[in-house]
Amino acid sequence: MRGRMTKHDTPSYMPDFNPGEVIIGFGVSKVVDSTHQDFKVGDLVWGMTGWEEYSLISNPQFFFKINHPEIPLSHYTGILGMPGFTAYLGFHEIAAPKQGEYVFVSAAAGAVGQLVGQFAKLMGCYVVGSVGSDEKVELLKKKFGFDNAFNYKKESDLNQALQRFFPEGIDIYFENVGGATLEAVLQNMRLHGRIAACGMISQYNLVEPEGIRNIFQIVEKRIRMEGFLVTDHFAKYYKFEEMTAQYIKEGKITYMEDIAEGLENAPSALIGLFEGRNLGKQVVVVSRE
Amino acid sequence: MRGRMTKHDTPSYMPDFNPGEVIIGFGVSKVVDSTHQDFKVGDLVWGMTGWEEYSLISNPQFFFKINHPEIPLSHYTGILGMPGFTAYLGFHEIAAPKQGEYVFVSAAAGAVGQLVGQFAKLMGCYVVGSVGSDEKVELLKKKFGFDNAFNYKKESDLNQALQRFFPEGIDIYFENVGGATLEAVLQNMRLHGRIAACGMISQYNLVEPEGIRNIFQIVEKRIRMEGFLVTDHFAKYYKFEEMTAQYIKEGKITYMEDIAEGLENAPSALIGLFEGRNLGKQVVVVSRE
């Protein structure tokens, strides 16, 4: 969403927002009228919708039915929606983990990161997350079951921090932040490591992004670095929904939300993401029915 | 070889050379004595050997028999040896090309690059190469059948040069140089592009490598960038040898060598690679039998 608020010279995977337009993003809705054969009045759905009470969806290409309404509906903006599906795709499909591998997740307390760590533990991997506060460090270790976690703001040398937590090196890096973190990770990757590149939030607000000076590590260690986006993989969504809904009902996955009430609080909630104010998935309740 | 002449703090894929040791690299040899069941006296072989007339090979792990002695033996240091196998692996196995795709090769007149371009044409791709002299531009277009080629030293803006040669963008980049070229390529990649990262020669002699500032393009365009090394893929060698020997005998592939006579000329031949003096694969003849 942040990316779409900057004007780009070249087309991005999502068009730029224009001032005055309704902001759009992923949300949960109930169908109140429909002429589409796949969606009936009363259906609960999630997908790309407006920051508004009623939206007219002319092309429901990015809409999915909610098959587990017994789970809190807000979860379909997170663990069962785009962030959850992102964690699953990046970790299981892109990074192709093996039991016992060493996994590092940045922005690990976020909606995606907290799930990647839990998927990694369910696969029998060792997982460490980096976050921006001591409170989040405790959260990862005590609540989400990470093997370890650290506050990157307290580390004067990220390279040394990674050496401390990964004396054997890193097999899989789930990339959410970019910049200096990516550079330190490349230095600590193992042979044949994989980087699932989901986002690079540290760079989005910079006019001149930081340069990555050790990209040669990709050659040296035969690393595969791959960007991905859920919209390329929607065919796998319902398979993911079933798997993850079962994990939730069996209590094998813990999930946290940070809920802002009212559309009027949406801008400050969005800005809060860049200040690290949220704990877990930031949800905005536009309307409770 | 250049990399092994610098002392590294961390282990590389090949150990560093020590002053006074025999330099080793890929070469063609005849077996003059053997106690190994796979190699008999008189066998022609290629593999990792010393810059010397006679080498004792205690572990022939990196040795292959030459099955096509009717082809000039020096070709087994190039098109049928490590560089040829590198071109094949990076293009066919890592980049996974499809007919009609747009392919860019840097250092395209080198031993690997000239073959990547020809493999790309044999696959029905559009291919452009970058090189460091006008003479090499002509060579790529007239001799190796590239669709186009340019002299990067004459381009004040690599980004604009790539836009000119790839108005639709680049699907596959065969990466040999790194630095500013990689940055310009990332800016011009298409969605779901692949970068087969073979080397980054522009960076090897720099104390402080250049930073790549637009690595976010990997996320934005869902690019896969993958480093590779032939030693991980030796099982595929004889399949490659058969395919490429046939192409050579049918005249479908053109190959150039730059031969230096005598071991005493080896150092200047190696230095010449970094000055762009060679045309095609640089071979040093240690001894003609």
XYZ file of C-alpha atoms in Angstrom:
578
model
C 0.000 0.000 0.000
C 2.866 2.311 0.786
C 4.346 1.675 -2.668
C 1.142 2.722 -4.369
C 1.297 6.128 -2.664
C 4.456 7.039 -4.593
C 4.220 8.030 -8.249
C 6.247 5.633 -10.406
C 7.639 6.182 -13.882
C 7.289 2.507 -14.754
C 4.237 0.304 -14.085
C 4.328 -1.674 -10.825
C 2.464 -4.876 -9.994
C -0.307 -2.656 -8.654
C -1.193 0.748 -10.133
C -0.305 3.888 -8.175
C -3.081 5.510 -6.136
C -4.351 8.876 -7.365
C -5.159 11.593 -4.790
C -8.923 11.697 -4.169
C -9.489 8.032 -5.066
C -10.739 5.504 -2.538
C -7.787 3.603 -1.039
C -8.077 -0.125 -1.658
C -6.618 -3.125 0.112
C -7.530 -6.595 1.310
C -10.639 -6.848 3.456
C -13.483 -9.105 4.605
C -16.987 -8.390 3.335
C -20.475 -9.810 3.118
C -22.163 -9.913 -0.286
C -25.308 -7.736 -0.152
C -26.150 -7.918 -3.844
C -24.697 -9.940 -6.729
C -25.229 -10.851 -10.347
C -22.097 -13.060 -10.391
C -22.704 -16.812 -10.457
C -19.878 -17.572 -7.994
C -21.055 -15.133 -5.285
C -24.536 -15.160 -3.684
C -26.190 -12.643 -1.328
C -25.065 -13.473 2.218
C -21.743 -15.031 1.182
C -18.783 -14.076 3.308
C -15.779 -13.224 1.140
C -12.337 -11.720 1.378
C -10.433 -9.870 -1.295
C -9.409 -6.522 -2.692
C -11.953 -3.971 -1.554
C -12.239 -0.228 -0.769
C -11.562 1.503 2.527
C -15.326 2.210 2.700
C -18.546 0.631 4.017
C -19.960 -0.516 0.692
C -17.888 -1.386 -2.364
C -18.972 -2.186 -5.881
C -16.769 -4.998 -7.194
C -16.941 -5.195 -10.974
C -14.213 -7.815 -11.326
C -14.059 -10.302 -8.418
C -10.829 -11.834 -9.700
C -9.133 -11.272 -6.314
C -12.058 -12.570 -4.205
C -12.276 -15.814 -2.276
C -15.127 -17.395 -0.350
C -14.640 -17.858 3.361
C -15.010 -21.578 4.035
C -14.372 -21.427 7.775
C -16.683 -18.735 9.263
C -16.259 -20.444 12.664
C -12.806 -18.787 12.797
C -12.860 -15.007 13.590
C -13.541 -13.243 10.301
C -10.755 -10.723 10.889
C -8.323 -13.665 10.504
C -9.148 -13.589 6.784
C -7.306 -10.289 6.533
C -4.292 -12.016 8.080
C -3.463 -15.604 8.854
C -6.087 -16.955 6.434
C -5.794 -14.081 3.972
C -3.039 -12.383 2.079
C -0.341 -12.343 4.818
C -0.891 -15.995 5.765
C -0.913 -17.104 2.157
C 2.229 -15.002 1.592
C 4.028 -16.737 4.484
C 2.991 -20.149 3.161
C 4.023 -19.441 -0.423
C 7.341 -17.842 0.437
C 8.342 -20.452 2.944
C 6.898 -23.682 1.555
C 6.801 -23.051 -2.182
C 9.681 -20.616 -2.823
C 12.205 -21.528 -0.113
C 11.463 -25.295 -0.268
C 12.570 -26.022 3.328
C 14.006 -29.270 4.602
C 13.776 -30.497 8.177
C 16.626 -29.240 10.346
C 17.510 -26.241 8.193
C 18.466 -22.839 9.650
C 15.846 -20.163 8.977
C 16.071 -16.411 9.508
C 13.053 -14.099 9.307
C 13.239 -10.298 9.369
C 10.314 -8.117 10.491
C 9.453 -11.320 12.273
C 6.712 -9.965 14.549
C 4.660 -8.769 11.590
C 1.669 -10.561 10.164
C 3.765 -12.555 7.707
C 6.901 -13.039 9.804
C 5.171 -14.543 12.847
C 3.623 -17.193 10.602
C 6.819 -17.982 8.717
C 8.475 -18.733 12.050
C 5.649 -21.025 13.096
C 5.575 -22.823 9.732
C 9.337 -23.282 10.120
C 8.938 -24.827 13.574
C 6.159 -27.129 12.296
C 8.691 -28.263 9.610
C 11.357 -29.046 12.241
C 13.614 -26.106 11.364
C 15.661 -23.834 13.648
C 14.288 -20.298 13.360
C 15.455 -16.888 14.556
C 13.658 -13.596 13.942
C 14.790 -9.975 13.980
C 12.456 -7.274 15.268
C 12.620 -3.637 16.350
C 11.820 -3.785 20.078
C 12.564 -5.898 23.153
C 8.838 -6.432 23.620
C 8.688 -8.124 20.217
C 11.741 -10.249 21.039
C 9.865 -11.658 24.034
C 6.767 -12.150 21.929
C 8.590 -14.243 19.331
C 10.298 -16.425 21.910
C 7.434 -16.856 24.368
C 4.341 -16.689 22.215
C 5.329 -17.751 18.702
C 7.891 -20.414 19.595
C 10.902 -19.005 17.723
C 14.168 -20.607 18.858
C 15.589 -17.137 19.299
C 15.050 -13.496 18.380
C 16.925 -10.211 18.598
C 16.275 -6.469 18.519
C 18.221 -5.180 15.514
C 18.239 -1.659 16.968
C 20.455 -2.900 19.796
C 22.976 -4.589 17.492
C 25.832 -2.358 16.390
C 26.950 -4.972 13.832
C 24.277 -7.062 12.140
C 26.898 -9.346 10.614
C 28.184 -10.254 14.078
C 24.641 -10.683 15.407
C 23.885 -13.210 12.675
C 27.162 -15.023 13.322
C 26.108 -15.313 16.959
C 22.657 -16.730 16.223
C 23.727 -18.793 13.194
C 27.232 -20.151 13.833
C 26.562 -22.703 11.036
C 25.082 -20.092 8.685
C 21.610 -19.520 7.244
C 19.867 -21.885 4.809
C 16.688 -19.889 4.311
C 16.107 -16.166 4.639
C 12.565 -14.861 4.508
C 13.254 -11.295 3.342
C 10.956 -8.526 4.511
C 13.297 -5.580 5.078
C 16.168 -5.277 2.559
C 19.094 -2.868 2.950
C 21.762 -3.513 5.579
C 19.942 -6.619 6.834
C 20.026 -8.245 3.414
C 23.724 -7.437 3.130
C 24.472 -9.045 6.508
C 22.378 -12.080 5.629
C 24.168 -12.611 2.298
C 27.430 -12.628 4.243
C 26.076 -15.395 6.490
C 24.234 -17.595 4.007
C 25.250 -21.217 3.553
C 25.941 -22.920 0.232
C 22.731 -23.412 -1.773
C 20.791 -21.062 0.480
C 17.433 -19.662 -0.592
C 16.103 -16.140 -0.132
C 12.335 -15.786 -0.469
C 12.028 -12.071 -1.214
C 8.686 -10.869 0.047
C 9.371 -7.189 0.689
C 12.042 -4.659 1.643
C 10.256 -2.304 4.022
C 13.443 -0.515 5.154
C 13.805 0.911 1.646
C 10.295 2.084 0.766
C 10.540 5.537 2.312
C 14.078 6.245 1.066
C 14.570 8.531 -1.921
C 17.872 6.795 -2.683
C 17.818 3.128 -1.615
C 20.871 1.628 0.058
C 23.197 -0.336 -2.193
C 23.843 -4.033 -1.591
C 27.612 -4.377 -1.920
C 28.029 -8.146 -1.528
C 25.597 -9.453 -4.128
C 28.494 -11.595 -5.401
C 27.685 -13.913 -2.503
C 24.848 -15.186 -4.731
C 27.458 -16.551 -7.147
C 29.944 -17.603 -4.488
C 27.400 -19.644 -2.507
C 25.071 -20.604 -5.364
C 22.175 -18.846 -3.650
C 18.720 -18.671 -5.162
C 16.946 -15.370 -4.453
C 13.390 -15.172 -5.689
C 10.703 -12.534 -5.476
C 7.106 -13.678 -5.289
C 3.599 -12.300 -5.038
C 0.431 -14.090 -3.985
C -1.491 -12.964 -7.044
C 0.629 -15.309 -9.182
C -0.366 -18.313 -7.080
C -4.087 -17.975 -6.304
C -4.785 -21.511 -7.554
C -3.126 -22.809 -4.386
C -5.228 -20.715 -1.981
C -7.949 -23.181 -0.910
C -5.358 -25.895 -0.246
C -3.547 -23.432 2.022
C -6.839 -22.371 3.700
C -7.687 -25.972 4.653
C -4.222 -26.703 6.021
C -4.018 -23.511 8.052
C -7.607 -23.606 9.343
C -6.839 -27.072 10.759
C -3.651 -25.800 12.424
C -5.648 -22.936 14.007
C -8.397 -25.230 15.291
C -5.843 -27.683 16.698
C -4.088 -24.804 18.464
C -0.825 -25.445 16.599
C -0.562 -21.871 15.372
C -0.760 -18.704 17.445
C -1.971 -15.548 15.810
C -2.060 -11.907 16.924
C -3.970 -8.955 15.614
C -3.752 -5.266 16.362
C -7.212 -3.867 15.714
C -7.915 -0.180 15.058
C -11.601 0.725 15.349
C -13.073 3.030 12.732
C -11.999 4.143 9.293
C -10.904 7.501 10.753
C -8.029 5.656 12.478
C -6.806 3.918 9.328
C -4.164 6.536 8.327
C -2.443 6.490 11.730
C -2.600 2.671 11.752
C -0.836 2.580 8.369
C 1.832 5.066 9.494
C 2.296 2.986 12.639
C 3.579 0.072 10.545
C 6.606 2.157 9.561
C 7.213 3.189 13.153
C 6.944 -0.394 14.436
C 3.950 0.454 16.633
C 1.847 -2.599 15.717
C 2.094 -6.048 17.272
C 0.981 -8.554 14.671
C -1.370 -7.931 11.802
C -2.783 -4.415 11.708
C -6.537 -4.607 11.059
C -8.875 -1.651 10.623
C -12.550 -2.264 11.413
C -14.530 -0.206 8.938
C -17.890 -1.526 10.085
C -19.006 -4.260 12.509
C -22.304 -5.754 11.475
C 41.454 -18.128 -10.806
C 41.615 -14.432 -10.041
C 39.550 -14.988 -6.889
C 41.982 -17.587 -5.605
C 44.834 -15.078 -5.797
C 43.229 -12.938 -3.069
C 43.444 -14.067 0.559
C 39.942 -14.581 1.989
C 38.849 -14.614 5.614
C 36.057 -17.097 4.904
C 36.350 -20.277 2.811
C 35.391 -19.903 -0.845
C 34.243 -22.637 -3.236
C 37.882 -23.125 -4.121
C 40.760 -22.650 -1.661
C 43.014 -19.612 -2.026
C 46.354 -20.111 -3.791
C 49.482 -19.847 -1.652
C 52.555 -18.070 -3.072
C 55.023 -20.657 -4.350
C 52.390 -23.311 -5.064
C 51.707 -24.564 -8.583
C 48.738 -22.664 -10.060
C 45.931 -25.025 -11.007
C 43.070 -24.727 -13.459
C 41.190 -26.725 -16.072
C 43.316 -28.383 -18.717
C 43.550 -31.252 -21.216
C 45.987 -34.094 -20.504
C 46.981 -37.565 -21.580
C 47.264 -40.246 -18.897
C 50.887 -41.498 -18.816
C 50.546 -43.685 -15.738
C 47.567 -44.732 -13.630
C 46.481 -47.036 -10.838
C 42.874 -45.782 -11.010
C 40.339 -48.164 -12.524
C 38.505 -45.434 -14.468
C 41.630 -44.039 -16.194
C 44.059 -46.064 -18.356
C 47.425 -45.130 -19.845
C 46.770 -43.301 -23.100
C 43.366 -41.960 -22.117
C 42.705 -38.352 -23.051
C 41.114 -36.496 -20.184
C 40.216 -32.993 -19.095
C 39.953 -31.641 -15.583
C 41.618 -29.686 -12.819
C 45.359 -29.896 -13.389
C 48.548 -27.900 -12.705
C 50.120 -25.224 -14.865
C 52.984 -27.682 -15.488
C 53.994 -30.418 -17.957
C 53.327 -33.395 -15.696
C 50.779 -33.453 -12.879
C 50.162 -36.071 -10.223
C 46.396 -36.327 -9.694
C 45.634 -38.034 -6.402
C 41.884 -37.408 -6.552
C 40.441 -37.419 -10.092
C 37.033 -36.214 -8.887
C 37.096 -33.314 -11.360
C 38.290 -35.389 -14.363
C 36.324 -36.448 -17.403
C 37.222 -38.692 -20.306
C 37.296 -37.100 -23.738
C 34.810 -39.017 -25.878
C 35.276 -36.980 -29.033
C 39.033 -36.790 -29.799
C 38.129 -35.984 -33.430
C 37.327 -32.465 -32.221
C 40.407 -30.260 -31.463
C 41.524 -31.170 -27.949
C 41.862 -27.529 -26.924
C 38.056 -27.327 -27.248
C 37.894 -29.368 -24.043
C 39.239 -26.364 -22.155
C 36.375 -24.339 -23.612
C 33.268 -25.224 -25.545
C 33.361 -28.874 -24.409
C 34.898 -28.141 -21.032
C 34.124 -25.921 -18.115
C 33.055 -22.761 -20.006
C 30.785 -24.673 -22.402
C 29.231 -26.677 -19.604
C 28.808 -23.418 -17.646
C 26.952 -21.798 -20.554
C 24.726 -24.856 -20.924
C 23.909 -25.099 -17.213
C 23.269 -21.417 -16.688
C 21.157 -21.006 -19.779
C 19.303 -24.299 -20.095
C 19.104 -25.530 -16.503
C 19.072 -22.340 -14.394
C 17.362 -19.812 -16.688
C 14.902 -22.359 -18.171
C 14.378 -20.466 -21.447
C 11.270 -20.520 -23.609
C 11.170 -19.921 -27.336
C 10.819 -16.232 -28.206
C 12.142 -14.890 -24.929
C 14.443 -11.852 -24.692
C 17.959 -12.745 -23.568
C 20.801 -10.444 -22.526
C 24.390 -11.642 -22.041
C 27.184 -9.544 -20.556
C 30.880 -10.219 -21.304
C 29.306 -11.820 -24.340
C 32.466 -12.326 -26.403
C 34.055 -14.448 -23.693
C 34.251 -18.218 -23.710
C 30.952 -18.594 -21.870
C 29.068 -15.620 -23.313
C 29.576 -16.503 -26.972
C 28.049 -19.931 -26.304
C 25.120 -18.629 -24.287
C 24.197 -16.442 -27.249
C 24.381 -19.373 -29.643
C 22.383 -21.663 -27.348
C 19.795 -18.857 -27.118
C 19.538 -18.604 -30.918
C 19.237 -22.393 -31.221
C 16.271 -22.101 -28.753
C 14.573 -19.431 -30.880
C 15.255 -16.549 -28.493
C 16.190 -12.928 -29.235
C 19.671 -12.274 -27.880
C 21.812 -9.170 -27.364
C 25.303 -9.096 -25.893
C 27.386 -6.381 -24.275
C 31.145 -6.265 -24.833
C 34.049 -3.853 -24.353
C 35.143 -3.096 -27.925
C 33.690 -2.395 -31.359
C 35.649 -5.334 -32.732
C 33.773 -7.650 -30.365
C 30.438 -6.075 -31.322
C 31.113 -7.039 -34.943
C 32.221 -10.502 -33.878
C 28.984 -11.188 -31.983
C 26.785 -9.975 -34.815
C 28.712 -11.428 -37.771
C 30.287 -14.553 -36.383
C 28.175 -15.724 -33.454
C 24.752 -14.770 -34.791
C 23.612 -12.492 -31.951
C 20.601 -10.372 -32.947
C 22.459 -7.341 -31.690
C 25.404 -6.241 -29.552
C 26.809 -3.041 -28.084
C 30.046 -1.666 -26.681
C 29.247 -0.708 -23.078
C 32.218 1.694 -23.003
C 30.468 3.849 -25.580
C 27.172 4.008 -23.678
C 26.919 6.905 -21.233
C 23.733 5.413 -19.746
C 23.430 1.625 -19.575
C 19.786 1.871 -18.580
C 18.988 3.751 -21.788
C 21.089 1.349 -23.854
C 19.081 -1.594 -22.546
C 15.807 0.237 -23.180
C 16.945 0.720 -26.781
C 17.834 -2.941 -27.349
C 15.009 -4.374 -25.228
C 11.950 -2.126 -25.637
C 9.856 -5.037 -24.267
C 12.300 -5.768 -21.429
C 14.580 -8.700 -20.617
C 13.358 -12.187 -19.708
C 16.750 -13.797 -19.106
C 20.004 -12.207 -18.056
C 23.161 -14.304 -18.128
C 25.214 -12.410 -15.544
C 28.978 -12.298 -15.967
C 29.910 -8.789 -14.860
C 27.862 -7.427 -11.904
C 27.996 -3.800 -10.719
C 26.384 -1.055 -12.797
C 25.383 -3.543 -15.509
C 23.394 -5.653 -13.058
C 21.706 -2.532 -11.746
C 20.689 -1.444 -15.255
C 19.476 -4.951 -16.087
C 17.304 -5.172 -12.951
C 15.669 -1.920 -14.043
C 14.852 -3.480 -17.418
C 13.802 -6.983 -16.439
C 10.323 -8.242 -17.244
C 7.928 -9.891 -14.807
C 9.118 -13.386 -13.845
C 12.569 -12.774 -15.326
C 15.491 -15.044 -14.475
C 19.084 -14.084 -13.765
C 21.608 -16.911 -14.078
C 24.485 -15.545 -12.003
C 27.696 -16.989 -13.334
C 30.236 -14.338 -12.333
C 30.719 -10.632 -11.644
C 34.076 -9.857 -13.228
C 33.712 -6.067 -12.904
C 33.885 -6.434 -9.112
C 36.781 -8.863 -8.590
C 39.576 -6.298 -8.586
C 37.691 -3.736 -6.472
C 38.545 -3.378 -2.788
C 35.032 -2.051 -2.119
C 32.476 -3.538 -4.528
C 29.779 -1.316 -6.008
C 26.398 -1.398 -4.285
C 23.292 -2.563 -6.155
C 20.651 0.010 -5.233
C 17.587 -1.445 -6.971
C 17.562 -4.997 -5.653
C 13.897 -4.383 -4.776
C 13.195 -5.055 -8.460
C 13.527 -8.742 -7.526
C 10.399 -8.418 -5.380
C 8.602 -5.994 -7.682
C 8.982 -8.189 -10.767
C 9.127 -11.591 -9.053
C 12.586 -12.225 -10.464
C 14.548 -15.365 -9.732
C 18.302 -14.748 -9.414
C 20.383 -17.853 -8.951
C 24.087 -18.472 -8.622
C 25.461 -21.724 -9.972
C 28.727 -23.601 -10.358
C 29.514 -26.522 -12.642
C 30.956 -28.617 -9.830
C 27.429 -29.029 -8.403
C 26.171 -30.507 -11.676
C 28.852 -32.870 -12.988
C 26.320 -35.692 -13.383
C 24.943 -33.837 -16.413
C 28.302 -33.455 -18.166
C 28.307 -36.366 -20.633
C 24.764 -35.505 -21.781
C 26.000 -31.981 -22.483
C 29.142 -33.294 -24.233
C 27.100 -35.408 -26.673
C 24.677 -32.578 -27.486
C 27.395 -30.003 -28.027
C 29.777 -32.291 -29.958
C 26.926 -32.904 -32.404
C 26.283 -29.155 -32.781
C 29.999 -28.621 -33.466
C 30.186 -31.400 -36.067
C 27.017 -30.129 -37.787
C 28.506 -26.625 -37.907
C 25.655 -25.176 -35.831
C 27.987 -23.648 -33.273
C 30.939 -21.359 -33.933
C 33.774 -21.322 -31.462
C 36.825 -19.099 -31.063
C 40.008 -19.575 -29.142
C 42.855 -17.237 -28.334
C 45.924 -19.420 -27.902
C 49.043 -18.350 -26.025
C 52.046 -20.605 -26.686
C 54.201 -21.597 -23.725
C 53.739 -21.548 -19.993
C 55.932 -18.431 -19.776
C 53.103 -16.490 -21.470
C 50.414 -17.667 -19.051
C 50.606 -14.702 -16.603
C 50.180 -12.079 -19.331
C 47.352 -14.139 -20.865
C 45.543 -14.150 -17.507
C 46.043 -10.406 -17.008
C 44.793 -9.864 -20.557
C 41.351 -11.192 -19.541
C 40.909 -8.208 -17.241
C 42.010 -5.803 -19.958
C 39.695 -7.313 -22.548
C 42.606 -8.326 -24.807
C 41.378 -11.851 -25.574
C 38.875 -12.808 -28.281
C 37.120 -15.945 -27.134
C 38.456 -18.561 -24.800
C 42.019 -17.891 -23.628
C 44.019 -21.120 -23.859
C 47.631 -21.582 -22.804
C 49.540 -24.399 -24.493
C 51.869 -25.849 -21.862
C 53.113 -28.627 -24.100
C 52.159 -29.909 -27.556
C 52.846 -33.597 -27.882
